[in-house]
Amino acid sequence: MGRIPYNSPPRKAASQLQGILRRSIEDSHRAHRFAEENDLTVEFPKEWKARAKILFWIVLFAVSMLFVIYLGLHGFTAPFG
């Protein structure tokens, strides 16, 4: 089995997701640090919320696609016997 080319769509998507996750984690760390320094309750930046929402929809879409593929492979009657 050959190696996946570096700029193939799945790898590109994975690296973009990693970038989004890394940025959102950094944002949350920054928010925590800011809160500790100023004795505030943690308020996440708006960009973080937007990224979390986008990530949620991406994950939901991926899971639904996997389910559709599963049904396609096993036939639509499989769950019912």
PDB file of C-alpha atoms in Angstrom:
ATOM      1  CA  MET A   1       0.000   0.000   0.000  1.00  0.00           C
ATOM      2  CA  GLY A   2       1.474   3.337  -1.069  1.00  0.00           C
ATOM      3  CA  ARG A   3       1.898   6.367   1.118  1.00  0.00           C
ATOM      4  CA  ILE A   4      -0.761   9.075   0.991  1.00  0.00           C
ATOM      5  CA  PRO A   5       0.574  12.027  -1.034  1.00  0.00           C
ATOM      6  CA  TYR A   6       1.380  14.976   1.180  1.00  0.00           C
ATOM      7  CA  ASN A   7      -1.201  17.352  -0.261  1.00  0.00           C
ATOM      8  CA  SER A   8      -4.062  14.869  -0.718  1.00  0.00           C
ATOM      9  CA  PRO A   9      -7.507  16.165   0.349  1.00  0.00           C
ATOM     10  CA  PRO A  10      -7.889  13.879   3.440  1.00  0.00           C
ATOM     11  CA  ARG A  11      -4.458  14.845   4.755  1.00  0.00           C
ATOM     12  CA  LYS A  12      -5.081  18.529   3.993  1.00  0.00           C
ATOM     13  CA  ALA A  13      -8.439  18.372   5.808  1.00  0.00           C
ATOM     14  CA  ALA A  14      -6.823  16.610   8.772  1.00  0.00           C
ATOM     15  CA  SER A  15      -4.077  19.224   9.048  1.00  0.00           C
ATOM     16  CA  GLN A  16      -6.659  22.026   8.799  1.00  0.00           C
ATOM     17  CA  LEU A  17      -8.661  20.386  11.595  1.00  0.00           C
ATOM     18  CA  GLN A  18      -5.505  20.074  13.690  1.00  0.00           C
ATOM     19  CA  GLY A  19      -4.802  23.766  13.092  1.00  0.00           C
ATOM     20  CA  ILE A  20      -8.329  24.746  14.141  1.00  0.00           C
ATOM     21  CA  LEU A  21      -8.094  22.570  17.257  1.00  0.00           C
ATOM     22  CA  ARG A  22      -4.664  23.939  18.155  1.00  0.00           C
ATOM     23  CA  ARG A  23      -5.862  27.541  17.776  1.00  0.00           C
ATOM     24  CA  SER A  24      -8.986  26.924  19.838  1.00  0.00           C
ATOM     25  CA  ILE A  25      -6.947  25.234  22.588  1.00  0.00           C
ATOM     26  CA  GLU A  26      -4.510  28.173  22.587  1.00  0.00           C
ATOM     27  CA  ASP A  27      -7.465  30.571  22.793  1.00  0.00           C
ATOM     28  CA  SER A  28      -8.907  28.724  25.772  1.00  0.00           C
ATOM     29  CA  HIS A  29      -5.500  28.705  27.525  1.00  0.00           C
ATOM     30  CA  ARG A  30      -5.195  32.436  26.880  1.00  0.00           C
ATOM     31  CA  ALA A  31      -8.680  32.997  28.299  1.00  0.00           C
ATOM     32  CA  HIS A  32      -7.851  30.937  31.398  1.00  0.00           C
ATOM     33  CA  ARG A  33      -4.593  32.824  31.956  1.00  0.00           C
ATOM     34  CA  PHE A  34      -6.335  36.170  31.521  1.00  0.00           C
ATOM     35  CA  ALA A  35      -9.042  35.108  33.979  1.00  0.00           C
ATOM     36  CA  GLU A  36      -6.500  34.001  36.579  1.00  0.00           C
ATOM     37  CA  GLU A  37      -4.556  37.257  36.294  1.00  0.00           C
ATOM     38  CA  ASN A  38      -7.687  39.383  36.613  1.00  0.00           C
ATOM     39  CA  ASP A  39      -9.802  37.181  38.912  1.00  0.00           C
ATOM     40  CA  LEU A  40     -12.562  36.846  36.339  1.00  0.00           C
ATOM     41  CA  THR A  41     -14.813  33.986  35.423  1.00  0.00           C
ATOM     42  CA  VAL A  42     -13.675  32.428  32.154  1.00  0.00           C
ATOM     43  CA  GLU A  43     -15.339  33.985  29.109  1.00  0.00           C
ATOM     44  CA  PHE A  44     -14.339  32.346  25.846  1.00  0.00           C
ATOM     45  CA  PRO A  45     -13.606  34.576  22.856  1.00  0.00           C
ATOM     46  CA  LYS A  46     -16.286  34.724  20.145  1.00  0.00           C
ATOM     47  CA  GLU A  47     -13.926  33.118  17.604  1.00  0.00           C
ATOM     48  CA  TRP A  48     -13.560  30.103  19.883  1.00  0.00           C
ATOM     49  CA  LYS A  49     -17.327  29.651  20.046  1.00  0.00           C
ATOM     50  CA  ALA A  50     -17.578  29.967  16.263  1.00  0.00           C
ATOM     51  CA  ARG A  51     -14.788  27.411  15.784  1.00  0.00           C
ATOM     52  CA  ALA A  52     -16.405  25.021  18.248  1.00  0.00           C
ATOM     53  CA  LYS A  53     -19.692  25.317  16.347  1.00  0.00           C
ATOM     54  CA  ILE A  54     -17.970  24.657  12.995  1.00  0.00           C
ATOM     55  CA  LEU A  55     -16.089  21.715  14.491  1.00  0.00           C
ATOM     56  CA  PHE A  56     -19.354  20.309  15.886  1.00  0.00           C
ATOM     57  CA  TRP A  57     -20.982  20.395  12.422  1.00  0.00           C
ATOM     58  CA  ILE A  58     -17.907  18.836  10.777  1.00  0.00           C
ATOM     59  CA  VAL A  59     -17.928  15.979  13.307  1.00  0.00           C
ATOM     60  CA  LEU A  60     -21.707  15.521  12.972  1.00  0.00           C
ATOM     61  CA  PHE A  61     -21.387  15.407   9.172  1.00  0.00           C
ATOM     62  CA  ALA A  62     -18.527  12.876   9.354  1.00  0.00           C
ATOM     63  CA  VAL A  63     -20.469  10.609  11.736  1.00  0.00           C
ATOM     64  CA  SER A  64     -23.591  10.760   9.561  1.00  0.00           C
ATOM     65  CA  MET A  65     -21.493   9.964   6.459  1.00  0.00           C
ATOM     66  CA  LEU A  66     -19.976   6.952   8.240  1.00  0.00           C
ATOM     67  CA  PHE A  67     -23.481   5.791   9.168  1.00  0.00           C
ATOM     68  CA  VAL A  68     -24.668   6.158   5.551  1.00  0.00           C
ATOM     69  CA  ILE A  69     -21.604   4.213   4.332  1.00  0.00           C
ATOM     70  CA  TYR A  70     -22.283   1.523   6.956  1.00  0.00           C
ATOM     71  CA  LEU A  71     -25.885   1.194   5.773  1.00  0.00           C
ATOM     72  CA  GLY A  72     -24.711   1.092   2.160  1.00  0.00           C
ATOM     73  CA  LEU A  73     -22.247  -1.718   2.900  1.00  0.00           C
ATOM     74  CA  HIS A  74     -24.554  -3.798   5.090  1.00  0.00           C
ATOM     75  CA  GLY A  75     -27.888  -3.161   3.400  1.00  0.00           C
ATOM     76  CA  PHE A  76     -30.720  -1.109   4.824  1.00  0.00           C
ATOM     77  CA  THR A  77     -32.423  -4.153   6.380  1.00  0.00           C
ATOM     78  CA  ALA A  78     -29.383  -5.178   8.474  1.00  0.00           C
ATOM     79  CA  PRO A  79     -30.429  -3.489  11.762  1.00  0.00           C
ATOM     80  CA  PHE A  80     -33.852  -5.178  11.622  1.00  0.00           C
ATOM     81  CA  GLY A  81     -32.691  -8.703  10.928  1.00  0.00           C
TER      82      GLY A  81
END
